[in-house]
């Protein structure tokens, strides 16, 4: 049910989970293409994992991306940044440059995942990562 609710919400123009100044139609395309870029450790795409924090374009047509990783020591971080940049270039071919800034503040937690990402994780691993993470933090699941 959560998966279909997520899809329905996106069809109605749900706000992206990252900060952006791009036009809505470009944001929709961007989300679609980022859903084809997968984290090397968790086989879920970078958008639904919540790894993309910001995608903005400045007046010089330079795209600035702030993203994170699920783990600080990810050995494939450079490759993942390249894949994200290549995906963005497809949606924004007029971009003069794409600057990828991998940040760890704020750190990634499962709470950054979309509902769809959470459902994908449950299907892959058989448990709710958000629920598990909240229990480890001594909190209740308030996300539903």
Short mmCIF file of C-alpha atoms in Angstrom, two decimals:
data_model
loop_
_atom_site.label_atom_id
_atom_site.label_comp_id
_atom_site.label_asym_id
_atom_site.label_seq_id
_atom_site.Cartn_x
_atom_site.Cartn_y
_atom_site.Cartn_z
CA UNK A 1 0.00 0.00 0.00
CA UNK A 2 2.79 2.45 0.83
CA UNK A 3 4.40 1.90 -2.57
CA UNK A 4 1.20 2.78 -4.44
CA UNK A 5 0.60 5.79 -2.16
CA UNK A 6 4.13 7.02 -2.93
CA UNK A 7 3.58 6.62 -6.67
CA UNK A 8 0.23 8.42 -6.45
CA UNK A 9 1.76 11.27 -4.46
CA UNK A 10 4.53 11.67 -7.04
CA UNK A 11 2.02 11.81 -9.87
CA UNK A 12 0.35 14.71 -8.06
CA UNK A 13 3.63 16.62 -7.89
CA UNK A 14 4.99 15.66 -4.50
CA UNK A 15 7.88 17.84 -3.40
CA UNK A 16 11.32 16.30 -3.94
CA UNK A 17 13.26 15.14 -0.89
CA UNK A 18 16.23 17.34 -1.85
CA UNK A 19 16.57 21.14 -1.97
CA UNK A 20 16.48 22.56 -5.48
CA UNK A 21 15.86 25.67 -7.53
CA UNK A 22 15.17 23.76 -10.74
CA UNK A 23 11.81 23.93 -12.54
CA UNK A 24 9.30 21.28 -11.47
CA UNK A 25 9.39 19.43 -14.79
CA UNK A 26 13.20 19.14 -14.58
CA UNK A 27 12.94 17.95 -10.97
CA UNK A 28 10.53 15.20 -12.01
CA UNK A 29 12.94 14.11 -14.77
CA UNK A 30 15.85 14.29 -12.34
CA UNK A 31 14.11 12.07 -9.80
CA UNK A 32 13.31 9.54 -12.53
CA UNK A 33 16.91 9.38 -13.72
CA UNK A 34 18.40 9.31 -10.21
CA UNK A 35 16.24 6.26 -9.58
CA UNK A 36 18.54 4.48 -12.07
CA UNK A 37 21.69 5.17 -10.03
CA UNK A 38 22.20 2.55 -7.33
CA UNK A 39 24.19 2.62 -4.13
CA UNK A 40 27.02 0.05 -4.34
CA UNK A 41 26.33 -1.40 -0.88
CA UNK A 42 22.54 -1.31 -0.62
CA UNK A 43 20.86 -2.18 -3.93
CA UNK A 44 18.45 0.76 -3.75
CA UNK A 45 18.71 3.91 -5.84
CA UNK A 46 20.33 7.09 -4.52
CA UNK A 47 17.08 9.06 -4.59
CA UNK A 48 14.96 6.64 -2.57
CA UNK A 49 17.83 6.06 -0.14
CA UNK A 50 17.81 9.80 0.52
CA UNK A 51 21.45 10.32 -0.47
CA UNK A 52 20.80 13.46 -2.54
CA UNK A 53 20.50 16.54 -0.31
CA UNK A 54 20.59 19.37 -2.85
CA UNK A 55 20.66 20.00 -6.61
CA UNK A 56 20.82 23.65 -7.66
CA UNK A 57 21.91 25.52 -10.76
CA UNK A 58 23.56 28.93 -10.47
CA UNK A 59 23.34 31.84 -12.92
CA UNK A 60 26.43 30.55 -14.75
CA UNK A 61 24.66 27.22 -15.46
CA UNK A 62 26.87 25.34 -13.01
CA UNK A 63 25.00 22.60 -11.16
CA UNK A 64 25.88 22.15 -7.50
CA UNK A 65 25.04 18.81 -5.91
CA UNK A 66 25.27 17.97 -2.22
CA UNK A 67 24.99 14.29 -1.56
CA UNK A 68 26.03 11.83 1.08
CA UNK A 69 26.84 8.16 1.40
CA UNK A 70 25.36 5.51 3.66
CA UNK A 71 28.82 4.93 5.16
CA UNK A 72 31.74 7.35 5.58
CA UNK A 73 34.36 4.91 4.31
CA UNK A 74 32.55 3.84 1.14
CA UNK A 75 35.35 2.88 -1.27
CA UNK A 76 33.17 3.52 -4.32
CA UNK A 77 32.15 7.07 -3.38
CA UNK A 78 34.00 8.64 -6.30
CA UNK A 79 32.31 6.30 -8.76
CA UNK A 80 28.88 6.97 -7.26
CA UNK A 81 29.44 10.73 -7.53
CA UNK A 82 30.43 10.28 -11.17
CA UNK A 83 27.26 8.25 -11.85
CA UNK A 84 25.10 10.92 -10.20
CA UNK A 85 26.82 13.64 -12.23
CA UNK A 86 26.35 11.71 -15.49
CA UNK A 87 22.66 11.19 -14.70
CA UNK A 88 22.16 14.89 -13.96
CA UNK A 89 23.96 15.81 -17.21
CA UNK A 90 21.32 13.82 -19.13
CA UNK A 91 18.53 15.89 -17.61
CA UNK A 92 20.42 19.21 -17.70
CA UNK A 93 22.49 19.08 -20.90
CA UNK A 94 22.98 22.88 -20.82
CA UNK A 95 24.91 22.65 -17.54
CA UNK A 96 28.43 23.98 -18.04
CA UNK A 97 29.71 21.95 -15.11
CA UNK A 98 28.37 19.67 -12.38
CA UNK A 99 30.08 19.97 -9.02
CA UNK A 100 29.46 17.03 -6.70
CA UNK A 101 30.09 17.73 -3.02
CA UNK A 102 29.97 14.59 -0.87
CA UNK A 103 29.06 15.72 2.65
CA UNK A 104 28.59 13.89 5.93
CA UNK A 105 26.81 16.66 7.81
CA UNK A 106 24.04 15.92 8.31
CA UNK A 107 24.92 12.24 8.43
CA UNK A 108 22.73 9.80 6.54
CA UNK A 109 20.23 7.79 8.57
CA UNK A 110 17.42 5.50 7.37
CA UNK A 111 14.99 8.34 8.21
CA UNK A 112 16.17 10.08 5.03
CA UNK A 113 14.74 7.29 2.85
CA UNK A 114 11.53 7.80 0.90
CA UNK A 115 8.59 5.57 1.74
CA UNK A 116 9.30 3.72 -1.49
CA UNK A 117 12.94 3.20 -0.48
CA UNK A 118 11.80 1.87 2.87
CA UNK A 119 9.45 -0.58 1.13
CA UNK A 120 12.24 -1.68 -1.22
CA UNK A 121 14.52 -2.33 1.75
CA UNK A 122 11.82 -4.40 3.47
CA UNK A 123 11.33 -6.45 0.29
CA UNK A 124 15.09 -7.05 -0.04
CA UNK A 125 16.04 -7.74 3.55
CA UNK A 126 12.83 -8.79 5.26
CA UNK A 127 12.75 -6.08 7.92
CA UNK A 128 11.96 -2.39 8.25
CA UNK A 129 15.28 -0.55 8.52
CA UNK A 130 13.62 2.60 9.87
CA UNK A 131 11.85 0.68 12.62
CA UNK A 132 15.09 -1.16 13.47
CA UNK A 133 17.11 2.08 13.48
CA UNK A 134 14.58 3.86 15.70
CA UNK A 135 14.65 0.96 18.18
CA UNK A 136 18.46 1.18 18.26
CA UNK A 137 18.10 4.89 19.04
CA UNK A 138 15.50 4.20 21.73
CA UNK A 139 12.68 5.88 19.77
CA UNK A 140 9.29 4.83 18.52
CA UNK A 141 8.38 4.65 14.83
CA UNK A 142 6.50 7.84 14.17
CA UNK A 143 6.68 7.53 10.36
CA UNK A 144 3.88 5.04 10.01
#
